GROMACS .gro file of C-alpha atoms in nm:
model
  343
    1MET     CA    1   1.074   1.917   2.184
    2SER     CA    2   1.240   1.576   2.141
    3ASN     CA    3   1.298   1.431   1.795
    4VAL     CA    4   1.258   1.079   1.933
    5VAL     CA    5   0.954   0.902   1.782
    6VAL     CA    6   0.870   0.550   1.898
    7LYS     CA    7   0.662   0.283   1.724
    8ARG     CA    8   0.555  -0.030   1.914
    9PHE     CA    9   0.407  -0.365   1.809
   10SER     CA   10   0.276  -0.620   2.056
   11HIS     CA   11   0.041  -0.909   2.125
   12THR     CA   12  -0.318  -0.853   2.238
   13ASP     CA   13  -0.311  -1.048   2.567
   14LEU     CA   14  -0.229  -0.934   2.923
   15ASP     CA   15   0.147  -0.967   2.874
   16GLY     CA   16   0.134  -0.812   2.528
   17VAL     CA   17  -0.053  -0.499   2.633
   18GLY     CA   18   0.143  -0.484   2.957
   19SER     CA   19   0.485  -0.509   2.794
   20ALA     CA   20   0.404  -0.254   2.523
   21LEU     CA   21   0.295   0.003   2.780
   22LEU     CA   22   0.576  -0.092   3.019
   23VAL     CA   23   0.836  -0.012   2.753
   24ALA     CA   24   0.715   0.347   2.744
   25GLU     CA   25   0.690   0.376   3.124
   26VAL     CA   26   1.041   0.242   3.179
   27LEU     CA   27   1.208   0.440   2.901
   28GLN     CA   28   1.049   0.765   3.018
   29HIS     CA   29   1.167   0.706   3.375
   30LEU     CA   30   1.526   0.608   3.304
   31PRO     CA   31   1.762   0.878   3.440
   32GLU     CA   32   1.879   1.118   3.169
   33SER     CA   33   1.681   0.922   2.912
   34GLU     CA   34   1.638   1.052   2.560
   35PHE     CA   35   1.282   0.917   2.580
   36GLN     CA   36   1.161   1.154   2.852
   37GLU     CA   37   1.015   1.390   2.592
   38ALA     CA   38   0.967   1.128   2.320
   39THR     CA   39   0.657   1.089   2.106
   40PHE     CA   40   0.508   0.742   2.149
   41LEU     CA   41   0.287   0.653   1.854
   42PRO     CA   42  -0.017   0.429   1.913
   43VAL     CA   43   0.069   0.062   1.964
   44THR     CA   44  -0.016  -0.178   1.683
   45TYR     CA   45  -0.157  -0.482   1.858
   46CYS     CA   46  -0.131  -0.809   1.669
   47GLU     CA   47  -0.328  -1.129   1.717
   48PRO     CA   48  -0.112  -1.421   1.597
   49GLY     CA   49  -0.424  -1.626   1.540
   50ASN     CA   50  -0.480  -1.405   1.235
   51ASP     CA   51  -0.277  -1.585   0.967
   52GLY     CA   52  -0.067  -1.721   1.254
   53THR     CA   53   0.171  -1.429   1.260
   54ILE     CA   54   0.248  -1.063   1.325
   55ASP     CA   55   0.400  -1.041   0.975
   56PRO     CA   56   0.111  -0.861   0.797
   57ASN     CA   57   0.113  -0.583   1.056
   58VAL     CA   58   0.486  -0.522   1.021
   59LEU     CA   59   0.475  -0.539   0.642
   60GLN     CA   60   0.190  -0.289   0.631
   61PHE     CA   61   0.393  -0.051   0.846
   62LEU     CA   62   0.700  -0.087   0.624
   63ALA     CA   63   0.492  -0.012   0.315
   64ALA     CA   64   0.284   0.277   0.445
   65ASN     CA   65   0.462   0.450   0.733
   66GLU     CA   66   0.505   0.825   0.694
   67GLU     CA   67   0.599   0.908   1.053
   68PRO     CA   68   0.961   1.011   1.134
   69VAL     CA   69   1.014   0.703   1.350
   70THR     CA   70   1.349   0.676   1.530
   71HIS     CA   71   1.287   0.364   1.740
   72ILE     CA   72   1.080   0.046   1.696
   73PHE     CA   73   1.002  -0.196   1.979
   74ILE     CA   74   0.827  -0.531   1.934
   75THR     CA   75   0.714  -0.708   2.253
   76ASP     CA   76   0.569  -1.050   2.335
   77ILE     CA   77   0.550  -1.155   1.972
   78CYS     CA   78   0.806  -1.217   1.700
   79PRO     CA   79   0.785  -1.177   1.323
   80SER     CA   80   0.917  -1.446   1.090
   81GLU     CA   81   1.282  -1.446   0.992
   82GLU     CA   82   1.191  -1.318   0.645
   83VAL     CA   83   0.997  -1.021   0.778
   84ILE     CA   84   1.259  -0.937   1.041
   85ALA     CA   85   1.515  -0.923   0.761
   86LYS     CA   86   1.293  -0.673   0.577
   87LEU     CA   87   1.247  -0.475   0.898
   88ALA     CA   88   1.623  -0.470   0.952
   89ALA     CA   89   1.687  -0.342   0.600
   90TYR     CA   90   1.418  -0.076   0.639
   91CYS     CA   91   1.564   0.041   0.969
   92ASP     CA   92   1.925   0.035   0.848
   93GLU     CA   93   1.835   0.253   0.552
   94ARG     CA   94   1.654   0.506   0.774
   95LYS     CA   95   1.886   0.477   1.077
   96ILE     CA   96   1.601   0.352   1.296
   97GLN     CA   97   1.693   0.163   1.613
   98TRP     CA   98   1.485  -0.152   1.668
   99THR     CA   99   1.454  -0.419   1.935
  100ILE     CA  100   1.242  -0.730   1.993
  101PHE     CA  101   1.161  -0.821   2.355
  102ASP     CA  102   1.012  -1.170   2.371
  103HIS     CA  103   1.017  -1.485   2.584
  104HIS     CA  104   0.871  -1.759   2.362
  105ILE     CA  105   1.098  -2.058   2.309
  106SER     CA  106   0.983  -2.086   1.948
  107SER     CA  107   1.145  -1.747   1.877
  108VAL     CA  108   1.482  -1.797   2.048
  109GLY     CA  109   1.658  -1.871   1.718
  110MET     CA  110   1.629  -1.504   1.625
  111ASN     CA  111   1.893  -1.419   1.888
  112ALA     CA  112   2.164  -1.579   1.675
  113LEU     CA  113   2.037  -1.424   1.352
  114PHE     CA  114   1.990  -1.072   1.486
  115PRO     CA  115   2.207  -1.057   1.802
  116ASP     CA  116   2.213  -0.678   1.834
  117HIS     CA  117   1.836  -0.642   1.817
  118SER     CA  118   1.678  -0.965   1.944
  119LYS     CA  119   1.630  -0.990   2.321
  120ILE     CA  120   1.444  -1.321   2.351
  121THR     CA  121   1.492  -1.501   2.682
  122VAL     CA  122   1.284  -1.789   2.816
  123ALA     CA  123   1.412  -1.791   3.176
  124ASP     CA  124   1.636  -1.574   3.392
  125GLU     CA  125   1.975  -1.728   3.465
  126ARG     CA  126   2.020  -1.556   3.800
  127THR     CA  127   1.679  -1.617   3.960
  128GLY     CA  128   1.567  -1.920   3.760
  129LEU     CA  129   1.227  -1.758   3.705
  130LYS     CA  130   1.040  -1.799   3.380
  131HIS     CA  131   1.023  -1.485   3.172
  132SER     CA  132   0.725  -1.298   3.038
  133ALA     CA  133   0.764  -1.008   2.799
  134THR     CA  134   0.719  -0.766   3.090
  135SER     CA  135   1.006  -0.922   3.285
  136VAL     CA  136   1.227  -0.928   2.974
  137VAL     CA  137   1.163  -0.554   2.934
  138MET     CA  138   1.257  -0.488   3.297
  139LYS     CA  139   1.567  -0.708   3.281
  140GLU     CA  140   1.695  -0.560   2.955
  141LEU     CA  141   1.617  -0.194   3.024
  142VAL     CA  142   1.660  -0.169   3.402
  143GLY     CA  143   1.903  -0.456   3.457
  144SER     CA  144   1.709  -0.662   3.711
  145MET     CA  145   1.415  -0.900   3.732
  146PRO     CA  146   1.095  -0.743   3.868
  147THR     CA  147   1.115  -0.953   4.186
  148GLU     CA  148   1.456  -0.801   4.260
  149LEU     CA  149   1.308  -0.452   4.244
  150PHE     CA  150   1.002  -0.495   4.469
  151ASP     CA  151   1.156  -0.282   4.746
  152ASP     CA  152   1.323  -0.032   4.516
  153ALA     CA  153   1.191   0.317   4.587
  154TYR     CA  154   1.215   0.415   4.221
  155TRP     CA  155   1.111   0.101   4.033
  156GLY     CA  156   0.905  -0.087   4.292
  157LYS     CA  157   0.560   0.010   4.164
  158LEU     CA  158   0.632  -0.093   3.805
  159ALA     CA  159   0.817  -0.404   3.922
  160HIS     CA  160   0.509  -0.535   4.102
  161VAL     CA  161   0.295  -0.474   3.793
  162ALA     CA  162   0.550  -0.646   3.569
  163ASP     CA  163   0.570  -0.950   3.796
  164ILE     CA  164   0.198  -1.003   3.851
  165ILE     CA  165   0.172  -1.020   3.471
  166ARG     CA  166   0.471  -1.257   3.458
  167CYS     CA  167   0.314  -1.482   3.723
  168TYR     CA  168   0.001  -1.518   3.515
  169ASP     CA  169   0.156  -1.542   3.169
  170CYS     CA  170   0.409  -1.808   3.272
  171TRP     CA  171   0.149  -1.985   3.485
  172ASP     CA  172   0.377  -1.941   3.788
  173TRP     CA  173   0.070  -1.836   3.987
  174GLN     CA  174  -0.036  -2.201   3.978
  175SER     CA  175   0.283  -2.406   3.927
  176ASN     CA  176   0.539  -2.216   4.137
  177PRO     CA  177   0.477  -2.229   4.516
  178GLU     CA  178   0.717  -1.936   4.560
  179ALA     CA  179   0.542  -1.708   4.311
  180ALA     CA  180   0.486  -1.357   4.445
  181TYR     CA  181   0.134  -1.350   4.304
  182LYS     CA  182  -0.109  -1.642   4.299
  183GLU     CA  183  -0.486  -1.591   4.265
  184ALA     CA  184  -0.433  -1.216   4.226
  185ALA     CA  185  -0.255  -1.281   3.896
  186LYS     CA  186  -0.545  -1.486   3.761
  187ASP     CA  187  -0.791  -1.224   3.887
  188PHE     CA  188  -0.604  -0.950   3.701
  189ASN     CA  189  -0.622  -1.148   3.378
  190ASN     CA  190  -0.992  -1.221   3.422
  191LEU     CA  191  -1.064  -0.853   3.486
  192PHE     CA  192  -0.856  -0.758   3.182
  193TYR     CA  193  -1.075  -0.975   2.958
  194PHE     CA  194  -1.395  -0.854   3.122
  195PHE     CA  195  -1.366  -0.529   2.923
  196ASN     CA  196  -1.354  -0.453   2.551
  197PHE     CA  197  -1.006  -0.408   2.406
  198GLU     CA  198  -0.997  -0.029   2.430
  199LYS     CA  199  -1.093  -0.045   2.797
  200ARG     CA  200  -0.832  -0.318   2.858
  201CYS     CA  201  -0.561  -0.084   2.735
  202GLU     CA  202  -0.696   0.199   2.951
  203LEU     CA  203  -0.703  -0.032   3.253
  204MET     CA  204  -0.343  -0.138   3.196
  205GLN     CA  205  -0.227   0.222   3.155
  206GLN     CA  206  -0.389   0.321   3.485
  207VAL     CA  207  -0.230   0.024   3.661
  208MET     CA  208   0.110   0.124   3.520
  209GLU     CA  209   0.068   0.478   3.647
  210GLN     CA  210  -0.101   0.413   3.982
  211GLY     CA  211   0.012   0.064   4.075
  212LEU     CA  212  -0.181  -0.252   4.159
  213SER     CA  213  -0.391  -0.072   4.420
  214TYR     CA  214  -0.588   0.068   4.127
  215LEU     CA  215  -0.749  -0.277   4.092
  216ASP     CA  216  -0.905  -0.262   4.440
  217GLN     CA  217  -1.208  -0.075   4.306
  218TYR     CA  218  -1.299  -0.381   4.096
  219ALA     CA  219  -1.312  -0.630   4.386
  220ASP     CA  220  -1.682  -0.710   4.344
  221ILE     CA  221  -1.642  -0.775   3.970
  222ILE     CA  222  -1.341  -0.999   4.032
  223THR     CA  223  -1.531  -1.208   4.288
  224ALA     CA  224  -1.828  -1.254   4.056
  225MET     CA  225  -1.600  -1.349   3.766
  226GLY     CA  226  -1.421  -1.613   3.973
  227GLU     CA  227  -1.750  -1.786   4.046
  228LYS     CA  228  -1.852  -1.764   3.681
  229GLU     CA  229  -1.519  -1.910   3.565
  230ALA     CA  230  -1.545  -2.212   3.795
  231GLU     CA  231  -1.898  -2.285   3.675
  232TYR     CA  232  -1.796  -2.249   3.309
  233ILE     CA  233  -1.496  -2.483   3.337
  234THR     CA  234  -1.692  -2.749   3.525
  235LYS     CA  235  -1.955  -2.747   3.253
  236LYS     CA  236  -1.701  -2.765   2.969
  237LEU     CA  237  -1.508  -3.054   3.125
  238LYS     CA  238  -1.822  -3.266   3.104
  239HIS     CA  239  -1.818  -3.219   2.724
  240ALA     CA  240  -1.447  -3.296   2.673
  241ARG     CA  241  -1.363  -3.544   2.399
  242PHE     CA  242  -1.040  -3.720   2.307
  243GLY     CA  243  -0.830  -3.757   1.995
  244SER     CA  244  -0.489  -3.851   1.854
  245LEU     CA  245  -0.220  -3.647   1.680
  246ASP     CA  246   0.102  -3.815   1.571
  247ASP     CA  247   0.196  -4.021   1.879
  248TYR     CA  248   0.006  -3.799   2.122
  249ARG     CA  249  -0.333  -3.827   2.288
  250PHE     CA  250  -0.521  -3.508   2.367
  251ALA     CA  251  -0.847  -3.382   2.515
  252TYR     CA  252  -1.039  -3.117   2.326
  253VAL     CA  253  -1.343  -2.893   2.353
  254HIS     CA  254  -1.476  -2.571   2.204
  255GLY     CA  255  -1.426  -2.286   2.450
  256GLU     CA  256  -1.494  -1.917   2.401
  257GLN     CA  257  -1.393  -1.808   2.752
  258TYR     CA  258  -1.118  -1.873   3.007
  259GLN     CA  259  -0.913  -2.067   2.754
  260SER     CA  260  -0.599  -2.085   2.969
  261SER     CA  261  -0.773  -2.209   3.283
  262LEU     CA  262  -0.993  -2.444   3.082
  263GLY     CA  263  -0.695  -2.581   2.892
  264ASN     CA  264  -0.497  -2.645   3.208
  265ALA     CA  265  -0.789  -2.826   3.368
  266MET     CA  266  -0.836  -3.040   3.057
  267ALA     CA  267  -0.465  -3.123   3.039
  268GLN     CA  268  -0.511  -3.318   3.362
  269LEU     CA  269  -0.795  -3.537   3.235
  270ILE     CA  270  -0.763  -3.915   3.216
  271ASP     CA  271  -0.789  -4.053   2.863
  272PRO     CA  272  -1.047  -4.336   2.868
  273GLU     CA  273  -0.857  -4.517   2.592
  274THR     CA  274  -0.515  -4.524   2.761
  275GLU     CA  275  -0.632  -4.476   3.122
  276LYS     CA  276  -0.350  -4.223   3.159
  277VAL     CA  277  -0.335  -3.844   3.173
  278VAL     CA  278  -0.363  -3.697   2.824
  279ASP     CA  279  -0.048  -3.559   2.663
  280PHE     CA  280  -0.206  -3.218   2.607
  281SER     CA  281  -0.534  -3.033   2.573
  282LEU     CA  282  -0.677  -2.841   2.281
  283VAL     CA  283  -0.929  -2.559   2.330
  284ILE     CA  284  -1.086  -2.460   1.999
  285VAL     CA  285  -1.205  -2.107   1.925
  286GLY     CA  286  -1.306  -2.087   1.559
  287ARG     CA  287  -0.986  -2.141   1.359
  288GLY     CA  288  -0.775  -2.066   1.664
  289VAL     CA  289  -0.639  -2.329   1.903
  290SER     CA  290  -0.497  -2.302   2.254
  291LEU     CA  291  -0.273  -2.588   2.368
  292ARG     CA  292  -0.184  -2.674   2.729
  293ALA     CA  293   0.012  -2.958   2.891
  294VAL     CA  294   0.123  -3.067   3.237
  295LYS     CA  295   0.366  -3.339   3.129
  296ASP     CA  296   0.737  -3.255   3.126
  297ASP     CA  297   0.809  -3.474   2.822
  298VAL     CA  298   0.566  -3.289   2.592
  299ASP     CA  299   0.686  -2.973   2.415
  300LEU     CA  300   0.386  -2.783   2.287
  301SER     CA  301   0.600  -2.518   2.118
  302VAL     CA  302   0.716  -2.791   1.877
  303ILE     CA  303   0.366  -2.932   1.826
  304ALA     CA  304   0.215  -2.587   1.772
  305LYS     CA  305   0.480  -2.494   1.518
  306ARG     CA  306   0.458  -2.824   1.327
  307PHE     CA  307   0.082  -2.865   1.305
  308PHE     CA  308  -0.078  -2.528   1.382
  309ASN     CA  309   0.153  -2.264   1.231
  310GLY     CA  310   0.199  -2.131   1.583
  311GLY     CA  311   0.436  -2.144   1.876
  312GLY     CA  312   0.480  -2.047   2.237
  313HIS     CA  313   0.611  -2.230   2.542
  314GLN     CA  314   0.674  -2.594   2.630
  315LYS     CA  315   0.350  -2.625   2.828
  316ALA     CA  316   0.143  -2.341   2.678
  317SER     CA  317   0.121  -2.261   2.308
  318GLY     CA  318  -0.125  -2.153   2.043
  319GLY     CA  319  -0.188  -2.151   1.672
  320VAL     CA  320  -0.451  -2.183   1.402
  321PHE     CA  321  -0.610  -2.454   1.193
  322PHE     CA  322  -0.507  -2.478   0.827
  323LYS     CA  323  -0.737  -2.289   0.586
  324GLN     CA  324  -1.051  -2.388   0.776
  325GLU     CA  325  -1.157  -2.507   1.118
  326LEU     CA  326  -1.036  -2.855   1.223
  327TYR     CA  327  -0.783  -2.898   0.938
  328ILE     CA  328  -0.408  -2.910   0.995
  329HIS     CA  329  -0.095  -2.898   0.781
  330ASP     CA  330   0.205  -3.106   0.888
  331GLN     CA  331   0.511  -2.892   0.811
  332GLU     CA  332   0.739  -3.197   0.831
  333THR     CA  333   0.554  -3.413   0.579
  334GLY     CA  334   0.366  -3.144   0.385
  335LEU     CA  335   0.042  -3.339   0.428
  336GLU     CA  336  -0.295  -3.175   0.487
  337SER     CA  337  -0.560  -3.360   0.686
  338ARG     CA  338  -0.868  -3.320   0.901
  339LEU     CA  339  -0.762  -3.346   1.263
  340LEU     CA  340  -1.106  -3.385   1.417
  341VAL     CA  341  -1.455  -3.486   1.319
  342ILE     CA  342  -1.694  -3.317   1.560
  343GLU     CA  343  -2.057  -3.416   1.544
   0.00000   0.00000   0.00000
């Protein structure tokens, strides 16, 4: 029996669950891999909307772990510099190997601070494609982007799964005419969120093992959900309101479902005050916020980090309100204020 014991941390969304499970699938299938008989402990899934960070989950592990862990992998989410330093010290003392696979621009700085352990890449230099955590895992562990492995007899099945997730998570399904997966990527995400979290993980594991054809049995559900999504977004757009933040104008609405699709639709609304397209959209879910933009001169990763203790990509980011719903804290000025007054 192998002495290799693996602990994983990841985000709760499609790319987070996908990348965490993909790590195990890839490592176990690498030729002559030490992971073929490894013990993979349950994944700790982290929702960054909870205190805005994965940090509490990692700190709890460092304080309470009793398992003989030999490897730690963190995917699609990145702890703070302070917590990574504690993780590094913990692993150095116990001779644990650790790696972070991420693709968020707000986390890229960790590459310089922890170059041997941080694999954070926003886009692939060779193909020019935007990265998701699943594609970072494939590139780092297998050596190629998923699209370059579609016809590979050994890796093809996993490559297609990794890329359909990448197409959705990076929004390539909508913005890139050459994307391998278009509506199918959105359909996969909608189906993923149709189930409770335990079932989502089971669904993803089956897709990893059997390939995308496993989703065919859910065709009727996917069709019904597409119709429901369109109706929901149309209704929400009628209730969109507009506000200002720093020098930006944004559209906002409360939205409990389809936040990504809703946010992208709202990011294209015309602001009645300026008669121009808004700079970004804000979908509010309790204390959580989802930000989307279509403009090239707006960097939401900067806005999310400054005002919402969050981060993400240039055109898609997330975070949380400060202390209570609708309040923000400007990290540049240190000022606390109420962003919105919603009647």
